[in-house]
Coordinates of C-alpha atoms in Angstrom, one line a residue:
L1 CA -24.7 14.9 -46.1
L2 CA -24.7 14.2 -42.4
D3 CA -27.6 14.7 -40.0
G4 CA -26.4 14.4 -36.5
E5 CA -24.8 10.9 -36.2
K6 CA -26.4 9.5 -39.3
I7 CA -25.7 9.8 -43.0
A8 CA -28.6 11.6 -44.6
Q9 CA -27.6 11.6 -48.3
V10 CA -24.9 10.3 -50.6
G11 CA -24.2 11.7 -54.1
H12 CA -25.0 15.1 -55.5
I13 CA -25.9 17.6 -52.8
S14 CA -28.0 20.6 -54.0
P15 CA -26.5 24.1 -53.6
A16 CA -29.3 25.0 -51.2
E17 CA -28.5 22.0 -49.0
A18 CA -24.8 22.7 -49.2
K19 CA -25.3 26.4 -48.3
S20 CA -27.2 25.5 -45.1
A21 CA -24.6 23.0 -44.0
E22 CA -21.1 23.1 -42.6
V23 CA -18.9 21.9 -45.5
T24 CA -15.7 19.9 -45.0
D25 CA -13.5 19.7 -48.1
V26 CA -11.8 16.3 -48.3
S27 CA -10.6 16.6 -51.9
G28 CA -7.6 14.4 -52.6
C29 CA -8.4 12.0 -49.7
Y30 CA -10.0 8.7 -49.4
L31 CA -13.3 8.4 -47.5
F32 CA -13.8 5.1 -45.8
P33 CA -16.6 3.9 -43.5
G34 CA -15.3 3.8 -40.0
F35 CA -12.9 0.9 -39.3
I36 CA -14.2 -1.9 -37.0
D37 CA -11.7 -3.7 -34.8
A38 CA -13.6 -6.9 -33.7
H39 CA -10.8 -8.3 -31.5
T40 CA -9.4 -6.2 -28.7
H41 CA -8.5 -6.9 -25.0
F42 CA -8.7 -3.7 -22.9
D43 CA -8.4 -3.7 -19.1
L44 CA -7.8 -7.5 -19.0
D45 CA -6.2 -9.3 -16.1
V46 CA -3.6 -11.8 -17.3
C47 CA -0.4 -13.3 -16.0
N48 CA -0.7 -11.5 -12.6
T49 CA -1.0 -8.1 -14.2
T50 CA -3.4 -6.0 -16.1
T51 CA -3.1 -4.8 -19.7
A52 CA -1.5 -1.4 -20.2
D53 CA -4.6 -0.1 -22.1
D54 CA -8.0 0.3 -20.4
F55 CA -11.1 1.4 -22.4
A56 CA -10.2 5.1 -22.1
S57 CA -6.7 4.9 -23.5
G58 CA -7.5 2.0 -25.9
T59 CA -10.4 3.6 -27.6
R60 CA -8.6 7.0 -27.8
S61 CA -5.9 5.2 -29.7
A62 CA -8.5 3.5 -31.8
I63 CA -10.0 6.8 -32.9
R64 CA -6.6 8.2 -33.8
G65 CA -6.1 5.3 -36.2
G66 CA -9.6 5.5 -37.9
T67 CA -11.2 2.7 -35.8
T68 CA -14.7 4.0 -34.8
T69 CA -16.0 0.7 -33.3
I70 CA -14.3 -1.9 -31.2
I71 CA -15.6 -5.3 -30.0
D72 CA -13.9 -6.4 -26.9
F73 CA -14.2 -9.8 -25.0
A74 CA -16.1 -10.0 -21.8
C75 CA -14.2 -12.7 -19.9
P76 CA -15.8 -14.3 -16.8
N77 CA -13.6 -16.7 -15.0
K78 CA -14.4 -20.4 -14.6
G79 CA -17.2 -20.6 -11.9
E80 CA -18.6 -17.2 -12.7
T81 CA -21.7 -16.5 -14.7
L82 CA -21.9 -14.9 -18.1
A83 CA -24.1 -12.2 -16.6
Y84 CA -21.4 -11.4 -14.1
G85 CA -18.8 -11.2 -16.8
L86 CA -20.9 -8.9 -19.0
D87 CA -21.7 -6.6 -16.0
L88 CA -18.0 -6.4 -15.2
W89 CA -17.1 -5.4 -18.7
H90 CA -19.8 -2.8 -18.8
K91 CA -18.3 -1.3 -15.6
K92 CA -14.9 -1.3 -17.3
A93 CA -16.1 0.4 -20.5
D94 CA -19.3 2.4 -19.9
G95 CA -18.6 6.1 -19.9
K96 CA -14.9 5.7 -20.8
C97 CA -14.9 5.1 -24.5
S98 CA -14.1 7.5 -27.3
C99 CA -15.6 5.3 -30.0
D100 CA -18.5 2.9 -30.3
Y101 CA -18.0 -0.4 -28.6
G102 CA -19.6 -3.8 -28.1
F103 CA -18.7 -7.2 -26.6
H104 CA -18.2 -10.8 -27.5
M105 CA -18.9 -13.2 -24.6
T106 CA -16.2 -15.7 -23.6
I107 CA -17.4 -19.2 -22.8
D108 CA -14.7 -20.8 -20.7
D109 CA -17.0 -23.0 -18.7
W110 CA -20.1 -25.0 -19.6
N111 CA -22.9 -26.2 -17.4
E112 CA -26.6 -25.9 -17.0
T113 CA -26.4 -22.4 -15.6
I114 CA -24.3 -21.1 -18.5
E115 CA -26.5 -22.9 -21.0
R116 CA -29.6 -21.1 -19.6
E117 CA -27.8 -17.8 -19.8
I118 CA -27.3 -17.9 -23.6
D119 CA -30.8 -16.6 -24.0
D120 CA -30.1 -13.7 -21.7
M121 CA -27.0 -12.8 -23.6
Y122 CA -29.0 -12.5 -26.8
A123 CA -31.5 -10.3 -25.0
E124 CA -28.5 -8.1 -24.0
G125 CA -27.4 -7.8 -27.6
I126 CA -24.6 -10.4 -27.4
S127 CA -24.6 -12.6 -30.5
S128 CA -21.0 -13.6 -30.8
F129 CA -18.9 -15.8 -28.5
K130 CA -15.3 -16.9 -28.0
M131 CA -13.9 -20.2 -27.0
Y132 CA -10.3 -21.5 -26.5
M133 CA -8.6 -24.7 -27.3
T134 CA -5.6 -23.7 -25.2
Y135 CA -4.9 -22.0 -21.9
P136 CA -6.0 -24.2 -18.9
A137 CA -7.9 -21.2 -17.3
M138 CA -9.9 -20.7 -20.5
M139 CA -10.3 -23.9 -22.5
I140 CA -13.2 -26.3 -22.5
G141 CA -13.1 -29.8 -23.9
D142 CA -14.6 -31.2 -27.1
Q143 CA -17.9 -32.3 -25.4
D144 CA -18.6 -28.9 -23.8
M145 CA -17.5 -27.1 -27.0
F146 CA -19.9 -29.2 -29.1
C147 CA -22.8 -28.6 -26.7
A148 CA -22.1 -24.9 -26.6
L149 CA -22.1 -24.7 -30.4
Q150 CA -25.3 -26.6 -30.5
E151 CA -26.9 -24.1 -28.2
L152 CA -25.6 -21.1 -30.1
K153 CA -27.0 -22.7 -33.3
K154 CA -30.6 -22.3 -31.9
Y155 CA -30.1 -18.5 -31.9
G156 CA -28.2 -18.2 -35.2
G157 CA -25.1 -16.9 -33.2
I158 CA -21.5 -17.5 -34.1
A159 CA -18.4 -18.3 -32.1
G160 CA -14.7 -17.4 -32.7
V161 CA -12.2 -20.0 -31.6
H162 CA -8.5 -19.7 -30.6
C163 CA -7.0 -22.8 -32.2
E164 CA -3.8 -24.4 -30.8
N165 CA -3.1 -27.9 -29.6
A166 CA -2.7 -27.4 -25.8
G167 CA -1.5 -30.8 -24.9
V168 CA 1.5 -30.9 -27.3
I169 CA 2.3 -27.3 -26.5
D170 CA 2.5 -28.2 -22.8
A171 CA 4.8 -31.2 -23.6
L172 CA 7.1 -29.0 -25.6
I173 CA 7.2 -26.4 -22.8
A174 CA 8.1 -29.0 -20.3
A175 CA 10.9 -30.4 -22.5
H176 CA 12.3 -26.9 -23.1
K177 CA 12.3 -26.0 -19.4
A178 CA 14.0 -29.3 -18.5
A179 CA 16.7 -28.5 -21.0
G180 CA 17.1 -25.0 -19.5
Q181 CA 15.8 -23.3 -22.7
T182 CA 13.9 -20.5 -21.1
A183 CA 14.6 -17.6 -23.5
P184 CA 11.9 -16.0 -25.6
S185 CA 13.1 -18.0 -28.6
S186 CA 11.5 -21.1 -26.9
H187 CA 8.1 -19.5 -27.3
P188 CA 7.7 -20.1 -31.1
E189 CA 9.5 -23.5 -30.8
C190 CA 6.8 -24.7 -28.4
R191 CA 4.0 -23.5 -30.7
P192 CA 5.0 -24.6 -34.2
N193 CA 2.8 -24.3 -37.3
P194 CA 1.3 -27.9 -37.2
L195 CA -0.2 -27.3 -33.8
E196 CA -2.3 -24.5 -35.1
A197 CA -3.3 -26.5 -38.2
E198 CA -4.2 -29.6 -36.1
A199 CA -6.4 -27.5 -33.8
V200 CA -8.1 -25.8 -36.8
A201 CA -8.7 -29.2 -38.5
H202 CA -10.0 -30.6 -35.2
L203 CA -12.4 -27.7 -34.6
L204 CA -13.7 -27.8 -38.2
R205 CA -14.6 -31.5 -37.9
I206 CA -16.5 -30.7 -34.7
T207 CA -18.3 -27.9 -36.4
E208 CA -19.0 -30.1 -39.4
V209 CA -21.0 -32.4 -37.2
A210 CA -22.6 -29.5 -35.3
G211 CA -23.6 -27.9 -38.5
V212 CA -22.6 -24.4 -37.5
P213 CA -20.6 -21.6 -39.0
I214 CA -17.4 -20.7 -37.2
V215 CA -14.7 -18.0 -37.0
I216 CA -11.0 -18.9 -36.8
V217 CA -9.5 -15.9 -34.9
H218 CA -5.9 -14.7 -35.5
L219 CA -5.0 -17.4 -38.0
S220 CA -1.3 -17.2 -38.6
T221 CA -0.1 -20.2 -40.7
K222 CA -0.3 -21.5 -44.3
E223 CA -1.1 -25.0 -42.9
A224 CA -4.1 -23.7 -40.9
L225 CA -5.4 -21.8 -43.9
L226 CA -5.2 -25.0 -46.0
E227 CA -7.5 -26.8 -43.4
V228 CA -10.0 -23.9 -43.8
M229 CA -10.0 -24.3 -47.6
R230 CA -10.6 -28.1 -47.2
A231 CA -13.5 -27.5 -44.9
R232 CA -15.0 -25.0 -47.3
A233 CA -14.6 -27.5 -50.1
R234 CA -16.8 -29.8 -48.0
G235 CA -19.4 -27.1 -47.9
Q236 CA -18.7 -25.7 -44.4
Q237 CA -19.1 -22.0 -43.6
V238 CA -15.8 -20.8 -42.1
Y239 CA -14.7 -17.2 -41.6
V240 CA -11.1 -16.3 -41.0
E241 CA -9.5 -13.4 -39.2
T242 CA -5.8 -12.5 -39.2
C243 CA -3.8 -9.7 -37.6
P244 CA -1.2 -7.1 -38.8
H245 CA 1.6 -8.7 -36.8
Y246 CA 1.3 -12.0 -38.7
L247 CA 1.4 -10.1 -42.0
L248 CA 4.4 -8.0 -41.2
L249 CA 6.6 -9.7 -38.5
D250 CA 8.3 -13.0 -38.5
D251 CA 9.8 -15.3 -35.9
S252 CA 13.3 -13.8 -36.2
V253 CA 12.1 -11.2 -33.6
Y254 CA 12.4 -13.9 -30.9
Y255 CA 16.1 -14.6 -31.5
Q256 CA 17.4 -11.2 -30.6
E257 CA 20.2 -11.2 -27.9
D258 CA 18.4 -8.5 -25.9
Y259 CA 15.9 -10.4 -23.8
S260 CA 13.6 -7.4 -23.4
A261 CA 13.6 -6.7 -27.2
A262 CA 12.6 -10.3 -27.9
A263 CA 10.1 -10.6 -25.0
R264 CA 8.0 -7.7 -26.3
Y265 CA 6.8 -9.9 -29.3
I266 CA 5.5 -12.8 -27.2
C267 CA 1.9 -13.5 -28.2
A268 CA -0.1 -16.6 -29.1
P269 CA 0.0 -17.8 -31.8
P270 CA 3.6 -16.5 -32.2
M271 CA 5.1 -14.8 -35.2
R272 CA 5.6 -17.2 -38.1
K273 CA 7.9 -17.5 -41.2
K274 CA 8.1 -15.1 -44.1
E275 CA 6.4 -17.7 -46.3
D276 CA 3.4 -17.7 -44.0
Q277 CA 3.2 -13.9 -44.5
E278 CA 3.1 -14.2 -48.3
V279 CA 0.3 -16.9 -48.1
L280 CA -1.7 -14.7 -45.8
W281 CA -1.4 -11.6 -48.1
K282 CA -2.5 -13.7 -51.0
A283 CA -5.5 -14.9 -49.0
L284 CA -6.5 -11.3 -48.2
A285 CA -6.3 -10.5 -52.0
N286 CA -8.4 -13.5 -53.1
G287 CA -11.0 -13.3 -50.3
T288 CA -9.9 -16.5 -48.4
I289 CA -9.4 -14.3 -45.3
Q290 CA -12.4 -12.0 -44.4
T291 CA -11.1 -9.7 -41.7
V292 CA -8.0 -8.1 -40.2
S293 CA -8.4 -7.4 -36.5
T294 CA -5.6 -6.6 -34.0
D295 CA -6.0 -8.8 -31.0
H296 CA -4.8 -5.7 -29.2
C297 CA -3.5 -6.8 -25.8
S298 CA -0.9 -4.3 -24.7
F299 CA 1.8 -4.4 -22.0
T300 CA 4.6 -2.1 -21.1
L301 CA 8.1 -3.3 -21.6
Q302 CA 8.4 -3.4 -17.8
Q303 CA 5.4 -5.7 -17.6
K304 CA 6.9 -7.9 -20.4
D305 CA 10.2 -8.0 -18.4
A306 CA 8.4 -9.7 -15.5
G307 CA 8.9 -13.0 -17.3
R308 CA 12.6 -12.8 -17.5
G309 CA 14.1 -16.2 -17.0
D310 CA 10.8 -18.0 -17.9
F311 CA 9.3 -17.4 -21.3
T312 CA 6.0 -18.8 -20.1
K313 CA 5.5 -16.0 -17.6
I314 CA 5.9 -13.2 -20.1
P315 CA 2.4 -11.7 -20.6
G316 CA 1.3 -12.4 -24.1
G317 CA 0.0 -9.8 -26.4
L318 CA 0.8 -6.8 -28.7
P319 CA -0.8 -3.4 -29.2
G320 CA -2.1 -2.5 -32.6
V321 CA -5.5 -0.7 -32.5
E322 CA -4.1 2.6 -33.5
T323 CA -1.8 1.5 -36.4
R324 CA -3.9 -1.2 -38.1
G325 CA -5.3 1.0 -40.9
E326 CA -2.0 2.7 -41.7
L327 CA -0.1 -0.7 -41.8
L328 CA -2.7 -2.3 -44.0
Y329 CA -2.7 0.7 -46.4
T330 CA 1.1 1.0 -46.5
A331 CA 2.0 -2.7 -46.7
G332 CA -1.1 -3.7 -48.6
V333 CA -2.6 -1.0 -50.8
A334 CA 0.5 1.1 -51.5
A335 CA 2.6 -2.0 -52.0
G336 CA 0.1 -3.4 -54.5
R337 CA -0.9 -6.5 -52.5
I338 CA -4.5 -5.5 -52.1
T339 CA -6.8 -2.8 -53.4
K340 CA -8.2 0.1 -51.4
E341 CA -11.6 -1.5 -51.9
Q342 CA -10.4 -4.7 -50.4
M343 CA -8.9 -2.8 -47.5
C344 CA -12.4 -1.2 -47.0
A345 CA -14.0 -4.7 -46.9
L346 CA -11.4 -6.2 -44.5
L347 CA -11.5 -3.3 -42.0
S348 CA -15.2 -2.2 -42.3
E349 CA -17.7 -4.0 -44.3
N350 CA -16.8 -7.6 -43.6
P351 CA -16.6 -7.3 -39.8
A352 CA -19.9 -5.3 -39.8
R353 CA -21.6 -8.1 -41.7
L354 CA -20.0 -10.9 -39.6
Y355 CA -21.0 -9.4 -36.3
G356 CA -24.5 -8.1 -37.1
A357 CA -23.7 -4.4 -37.5
Y358 CA -24.3 -4.0 -41.2
P359 CA -25.7 -1.8 -42.7
R360 CA -25.7 0.4 -39.7
K361 CA -21.9 0.3 -39.9
G362 CA -19.5 -0.9 -42.5
V363 CA -20.8 1.2 -45.4
I364 CA -21.3 4.8 -46.5
A365 CA -25.0 4.9 -47.3
P366 CA -28.1 6.9 -46.3
G367 CA -29.3 5.8 -42.9
S368 CA -25.9 4.4 -41.8
D369 CA -24.0 5.7 -38.9
A370 CA -21.9 8.7 -39.7
D371 CA -18.6 6.9 -38.8
L372 CA -16.3 8.2 -41.4
V373 CA -12.5 8.0 -41.9
V374 CA -10.8 10.7 -44.0
Y375 CA -7.5 9.1 -45.1

């Protein structure tokens, strides 16, 4: 029983209550709490272009796919304040969204000013942050990352980290370019599995000393997952997110003769091997991975084609905010890999708990938001 935007009652509804309400019959369907996509990039400037989806089109797509809440990343540039980044993202999103939305704050710089702003971010409702171990414009070094984690620890916040070894990636890119290997197939060859695993292991040793929980975003390899399991065996609190494309696509997509067909799949980390997919699916089933988000970062084929002749200039990212639920149901629940209850946890309950929205979201219960998916 719904009252406005809240769930008033769950269970038997008396005939009198039912008579006075508008009744929607969903017999034969599943009823899920609204899906939460905790990793989207709408209206983001990258690679001298802007993502094809802004908050208007992106959240419209989200709603069509059963996602009733998205959490995007406010991304100030180096030299800009966190307050400036948050204000800019509010201007991009406010009044344009078809679903509920929130923000993580990207920390791509660390100094006394940024440190003082952490308190302000919490006052604005920002309790989750993002840091990068790759991309020169975004990454910060070990010392700054450690200091940032220590500051977040004071507030009970949490950070998600993009884990890849930037130095070795850059060396491999230089070698491929020197050899004239500029096709999309060079992209996965320059970002092999061990470079994600090394970065994850590196990060987890830093967080072990810092004594903080951490989220590994868009984990894609069996080797990286093994590093997570080792850290948990040491007693560390580590949460893992993966994405539909790592569950359903493999690196053969980069070896198509058609340049445009291969270029559309450029993202970081890249697609992996089929054996990685099987390990990730098992990890979803046994609870080793907690959430499935999309890392939705969409570009038109024309935008992707701007990198023709240099795979490093192809804007990286894939769409997915509209299709995540259907893909996870079809390839997961219907295929017998996970249960519908596990799908509910991965798409709704776990991200709500992880990012401070539970029990307002992530559950069908009295008092919770009336964000419902009829599947």
